[in-house]
Amino acid sequence: MANDHGSEPLVPEPTDSAPLEPANPAIEDTEAPVEVDSAPPPPEPAPESPQPENSETEAPEPEPADASGEAAPVETELPTEGVGSILLRADRQEFEPIRQIVTATGDVLVQFGTGQLAADRLWANLVNRHLRAEGNVFFNRNNQIIEGATATYNLLQGAGTITESRGELELTTLEDDFSTDAAGLGQGANVPLDYRLQNQRSISQVTSPGGLVLATGDPQGLLGGEQRPIERVRFEAERISFDADGWYGEQVRLTNDPFSPPDLEFRANTVRLTPLNEVEDELVFENPRLVFNQGLSIPLFRNRFVLTRGQLPAEALNPLPTGIGIDGRDRGGLFVEAPVPINIAGPLNITIAPQFLVSRWLGDSNYNIADPANFGLAAEVEGPIGPRTQVLGSLSLAGFDLANFSEQFRASLRARQLLGTHRLTLEYSYRDRLFNGSLGFQDVQNTIGALLESPVVALGNSGINLTYQVSGQYVTANTDRADLLAPGQGIGLTSLFRFQGSADLTRSFLLWQGRPLPATPTEGLRYSPRPLVPNLVLGVGLRTGATYYTSNDLQESLETRVVLSGQLGHLQRQTFDYTQFNIGFSRTILGGDTSPFLFDRTVDQNVLSGGIIQQIYGPFLAGFQASINVDSGRTVDSNLIFEYRRRAYGLLLTYSPTQETGFLGFRISGFDWVGRTAPFDAPRGTPSDAVVQ
C-alpha cells in the first residue's frame, strides 16, 4: 500500500544497512548472528561489533535459557527509539548487530502497548521500527482479533497490512481499538503476554440479545427480543490495511452469523473506512451486495454511509430497495418508500422518506405518473438533548395535492424526560390517528398535554407486576354528543380538557416448560436466532382506570383478562416442528361507554381473542391473530402473518384486513459468542461445542 506521508514505506525496500529479510549467514564479510534457542550452549565471548551509523541503541541481549536445561521460550525486550520498547518471546531468537535485525521462530509473540502479534516466524527491523510476521498470524488490539497468513506493522506510523485475513470486529470500540495514537506503545512491558490467541476453543455460548428490524410497521413480531444495533461481526478479506488515514480492505466478506457457512453475508470488492471527525466515520464500498444462504445475491444501491460512534445506519443492510407498506385509509393501499438519513451536526437523527403511492396510481389517478396525489412523504427526528431527555418527532403527508393538504397531513412532537424511575412525556400532535377496536380508526384533531408513566413495579415475591400512569391533555376530537355540537350536526369536533389515571396488575403462571435444544446451527439455531423453549403459560390481568372530561363526564372501567399462551416444538425439523398459539378473553365488569369522544370510548366490553403461528416447511411459517366483540359479533381486529425465519435474518409480511394496514419487514439478528469461529467456507455442519449461555 502506498504511503502518502513522506515517511518510510510500509514494507521497506531491502538495503545494505537494514534489510527486510534476515541475512543469509553464509554470505561472507557479514558478522554471524547471535543465536538463542530454548537450550543453547554457553556462549563464547564475542568481540564487540560496530554499530551502524543510523542506530543509537545497544544490541538487545536475548535472555539465556533456564538453568535447568528445560526448553523454555526466550523473552527479550527490544529497544525501539521513539515508540518505547516492545517485548518479544519465541522458542528461538537471532540478532544481527550490523543490520539491527531480530529473527524469531517458533511460537512467536510480540507485545507492543495494547497490541499483540503472534506468528510462527517474525522479523523485527530496529532501524525503521518495522515488523514482519508469517505463518498462523494473529493480530490482537484490545477487543479486536485478526488472523492472517502474513502481516507487516510499522510501530512509528501505527500502520500495517494483513493478507488472507479473517477475524471478528467489535463495532462499538473499533475506532478506539485501532487508533493510530502511539502514546500507548511501549507501555506493555508489564502486560503479560497472552498465548491464548492461537489456542482458543471452538465457538460456544452463542446468544442473541436482539437485532435490527427494517419495516414500515411495528417490528416486535420480527424480533422476539430487544431492537439494538449489530455490535459484533465476523469478516474475511484478501487484504486488510490500516494507517493514520483509515482502513482499507479488498474482497471483503462480513457476516453477523457466528456459524459457517453463514446464513447472511455482506460482500464488497473494496471497502474504505476513514474518520470524518471525533464521532463520525465514512464507509465507502465498491459493488456492495447481500448474499443469502450462499446463493441468492442482491445488490445494495447505496455505497456510502456515515457511521456514528461505530454504528451503521439501520437501513445500510436493507436488501429491499424500498420500504413496502399498506395503508388503505390514508394512502389508498400499497405504497413504497425510500428512507434517506440527513446528516447534521449534533445529537439528533433525521430521516426523510419520499413515498410513491402505488395503489392510488393504479386506481384513482388512472396511471398518471405526474399526479402529485401519487407522491407522499414521511419524516422522523429523534435523539437525546440531555443525559435524561429525548426528543421524538414525526410527520406524514399522504399526497402532494395541496388542495387536500389539511386531510393529508399528520404530525407529532414528543419530549421524554426521565424523572427518577418514571418517565414524563410532553406531547403535541396534529391529526393523530388512533385505532379503537370495533369503532375503527379515529382522528384526534389536536392534542397537547403531559403523560407520566411508571416503571414495572414487582410487588414483593408475589409475582405480580404493577404499572400505572396519569395524564392530562387539551383535546380536540370528534364527538356524537348532541349537547356538544351545533344543532343538526351528527358528528363534529369539540374541545375539552381530559384527565386520566389508570393502573394495571399482571401475573403469569408457568404451567409447563420443556428443554431447549443446544445452540448449534443444526439444532436450536437452525431456523431461529435463539433456541426455542417449549412452554405453556397462563396470564391474568386486572386494569382499572378513570377519565374525567370538562364536559362533566366521567368514564370509569374495571377490566379483567385471562390469556393462555404457549409454544410447542423447536423449529429444528423440516415440517410442523413449531406451533405458537394464544387464546384469551377480556371483560369490562364496571363502567361503560360514557366518553364524549369517539377515540377513547369503551365499546368492546367482552372480547375473545386468539391466534396461531405454524411452521409449514423449513423456514416458512404462517398464521393469524384475531379478536371478536362477543356482544355484537363484530371483528375488533384481525391480522394475517407470513414469515420466512432464518438464524441470522428473517422476513415478515403482515396484513390486517380490519385496519387495511400491513408491511413487509426485514430482520438482522445480533449475536454474541466466545471462542474461535470457523472460516466462512467451512463445510456445513462443522462440529462445534456451542451451548446456550
XYZ file of C-alpha atoms in Angstrom, residues 433-686:
254
model
C -54.739 8.514 14.148
C -55.841 6.031 16.818
C -57.458 2.619 16.394
C -60.344 1.998 18.803
C -61.438 -1.581 18.223
C -64.770 -2.044 16.516
C -65.132 1.751 16.115
C -62.133 1.639 13.771
C -59.663 4.459 13.229
C -60.463 7.778 14.856
C -58.729 11.086 14.200
C -57.743 13.287 17.132
C -57.563 16.722 15.528
C -55.297 18.322 18.144
C -53.908 17.299 21.491
C -51.404 18.918 23.813
C -50.545 17.635 27.247
C -48.373 15.522 29.512
C -48.149 11.855 30.479
C -46.333 10.377 33.494
C -45.576 6.640 33.290
C -44.260 4.312 35.957
C -41.718 1.533 35.556
C -42.771 -2.070 36.058
C -43.022 -2.491 39.836
C -42.689 -6.010 41.277
C -44.923 -6.401 44.333
C -42.644 -8.318 46.662
C -42.287 -12.009 45.903
C -45.890 -12.388 44.767
C -45.006 -12.450 41.078
C -47.483 -9.607 40.497
C -46.297 -6.650 38.427
C -47.812 -3.188 38.709
C -47.737 -0.323 36.228
C -49.614 2.968 36.452
C -49.888 6.283 34.647
C -51.542 9.681 34.924
C -52.106 12.211 32.161
C -53.712 15.486 31.312
C -54.424 16.897 27.840
C -56.384 19.504 25.999
C -58.055 17.560 23.196
C -59.962 18.482 20.046
C -61.621 15.398 18.557
C -64.834 14.019 17.078
C -67.928 13.537 19.201
C -71.511 12.439 18.512
C -72.938 14.070 21.628
C -75.678 16.490 20.630
C -75.078 18.769 23.641
C -71.503 19.383 22.448
C -72.400 20.077 18.792
C -74.243 22.683 16.834
C -77.911 21.945 16.171
C -78.419 19.429 13.375
C -74.803 18.268 13.389
C -74.384 14.476 13.716
C -70.645 14.136 14.258
C -68.232 17.011 14.704
C -65.274 18.393 16.592
C -65.322 19.521 20.187
C -62.550 20.644 22.531
C -62.269 19.516 26.157
C -59.714 19.029 28.883
C -59.172 15.339 29.615
C -57.595 13.919 32.800
C -56.894 10.221 33.192
C -55.385 7.826 35.710
C -55.002 4.071 35.351
C -53.271 1.106 36.965
C -52.595 -2.376 35.657
C -51.782 -5.588 37.560
C -50.434 -8.663 35.764
C -49.375 -12.132 36.877
C -48.052 -15.050 34.837
C -48.077 -18.715 35.828
C -45.675 -21.112 34.126
C -47.748 -24.271 33.759
C -45.140 -26.303 31.896
C -41.743 -25.831 30.314
C -39.678 -28.119 28.123
C -35.992 -28.081 27.302
C -34.388 -26.065 24.509
C -32.080 -27.712 22.020
C -28.361 -26.842 22.126
C -27.488 -23.555 20.436
C -25.864 -25.182 17.397
C -26.505 -24.476 13.701
C -28.097 -27.895 13.157
C -30.281 -27.937 16.281
C -31.575 -24.989 18.301
C -30.338 -22.308 15.893
C -31.285 -23.927 12.600
C -34.241 -21.642 11.851
C -34.211 -19.304 14.843
C -31.822 -16.694 16.290
C -32.208 -18.256 19.747
C -33.182 -21.761 20.936
C -36.935 -22.057 21.381
C -38.199 -23.244 24.760
C -41.495 -25.202 24.649
C -43.838 -23.852 27.324
C -47.388 -23.255 28.441
C -48.165 -20.016 30.308
C -51.336 -18.697 31.937
C -51.518 -14.923 32.247
C -54.099 -12.935 34.203
C -54.575 -9.204 34.486
C -56.681 -6.526 36.117
C -56.873 -2.966 34.817
C -58.710 -0.069 36.367
C -58.980 3.452 35.063
C -60.930 6.662 35.311
C -61.096 9.553 32.848
C -62.639 12.920 33.638
C -63.681 15.415 30.931
C -64.500 19.090 31.469
C -67.924 18.383 29.960
C -68.501 16.907 33.446
C -68.381 13.348 32.089
C -66.585 10.508 33.861
C -65.660 7.231 32.142
C -64.685 4.506 34.595
C -63.627 0.961 33.847
C -62.527 -2.219 35.582
C -61.292 -4.813 33.125
C -60.263 -8.394 33.802
C -58.458 -10.616 31.321
C -57.035 -14.099 31.085
C -54.728 -15.464 28.368
C -53.404 -18.971 27.772
C -50.329 -18.950 25.529
C -47.574 -21.328 24.610
C -45.258 -22.764 22.021
C -44.548 -26.362 21.076
C -41.621 -27.798 19.145
C -38.138 -26.467 18.462
C -38.236 -25.391 14.780
C -35.447 -27.851 14.048
C -37.076 -30.418 11.769
C -38.339 -29.644 8.285
C -42.117 -29.775 8.848
C -44.589 -28.978 11.641
C -41.947 -28.739 14.367
C -43.147 -25.425 15.792
C -46.524 -24.062 16.869
C -47.077 -20.798 18.732
C -50.596 -20.050 19.974
C -52.671 -17.900 22.313
C -56.310 -17.658 23.339
C -57.714 -15.038 25.675
C -60.822 -13.320 26.987
C -61.262 -9.834 28.452
C -64.347 -8.456 30.196
C -65.172 -4.955 31.421
C -67.147 -5.604 34.595
C -67.577 -1.994 35.705
C -68.087 1.228 33.773
C -69.235 1.796 30.252
C -69.025 3.841 27.072
C -69.529 7.261 28.664
C -66.702 9.203 26.992
C -67.867 12.222 24.979
C -65.151 11.407 22.402
C -65.138 8.521 19.940
C -61.394 7.791 20.032
C -61.335 6.546 23.659
C -64.887 5.325 24.190
C -65.001 1.833 25.729
C -67.354 -0.042 23.390
C -65.741 -3.507 23.250
C -66.517 -4.743 26.745
C -66.384 -8.514 26.131
C -63.675 -9.585 23.703
C -62.495 -13.054 22.689
C -59.068 -13.221 21.043
C -56.815 -15.921 19.657
C -54.023 -16.640 17.229
C -51.612 -19.233 15.922
C -48.311 -19.312 14.012
C -47.364 -22.661 12.482
C -44.229 -23.924 10.766
C -45.228 -25.148 7.317
C -41.922 -26.254 5.795
C -38.374 -25.383 6.792
C -38.120 -21.631 7.449
C -41.666 -20.892 6.201
C -44.288 -20.064 8.844
C -47.852 -18.764 8.574
C -50.585 -17.763 10.976
C -53.214 -15.262 12.083
C -54.331 -13.211 15.087
C -57.937 -12.076 15.592
C -60.268 -10.653 18.228
C -64.085 -10.504 18.260
C -66.640 -8.472 20.217
C -68.710 -11.221 21.825
C -71.735 -8.955 22.374
C -72.075 -7.681 18.806
C -70.217 -10.392 16.897
C -68.150 -7.735 15.129
C -64.476 -8.255 14.396
C -62.425 -5.970 16.608
C -59.153 -6.641 14.790
C -57.504 -9.271 12.583
C -54.034 -9.942 11.180
C -52.610 -12.386 8.646
C -48.959 -13.331 9.213
C -46.416 -14.882 6.826
C -42.805 -15.322 7.914
C -39.542 -16.610 6.467
C -37.344 -17.216 9.511
C -33.619 -17.968 9.498
C -30.987 -17.796 12.203
C -29.263 -14.617 11.001
C -32.177 -12.864 9.272
C -35.893 -13.047 8.634
C -38.713 -11.641 6.515
C -42.190 -10.889 7.862
C -45.300 -9.965 5.878
C -48.339 -8.971 7.891
C -51.701 -7.575 6.757
C -54.747 -6.502 8.752
C -57.985 -6.704 6.733
C -59.755 -4.825 9.534
C -57.380 -1.868 9.643
C -56.329 -2.146 5.970
C -52.710 -1.826 7.042
C -49.662 -4.033 6.640
C -45.940 -4.106 5.972
C -43.019 -6.187 4.777
C -40.185 -6.195 7.309
C -36.603 -7.466 7.323
C -34.750 -8.629 10.456
C -30.983 -8.886 11.025
C -30.120 -10.673 14.264
C -27.242 -9.712 16.507
C -25.157 -12.409 18.198
C -22.558 -12.755 20.886
C -20.277 -15.745 21.456
C -16.963 -16.888 22.868
C -14.257 -18.904 21.151
C -12.789 -19.126 17.692
C -15.143 -19.263 14.721
C -14.667 -21.373 11.589
C -13.775 -19.927 8.155
C -16.730 -18.752 6.069
C -16.357 -21.594 3.578
C -16.114 -24.362 6.180
C -18.436 -27.294 5.337
C -21.960 -27.081 6.695
C -22.366 -29.000 9.922
C -18.777 -28.486 11.089
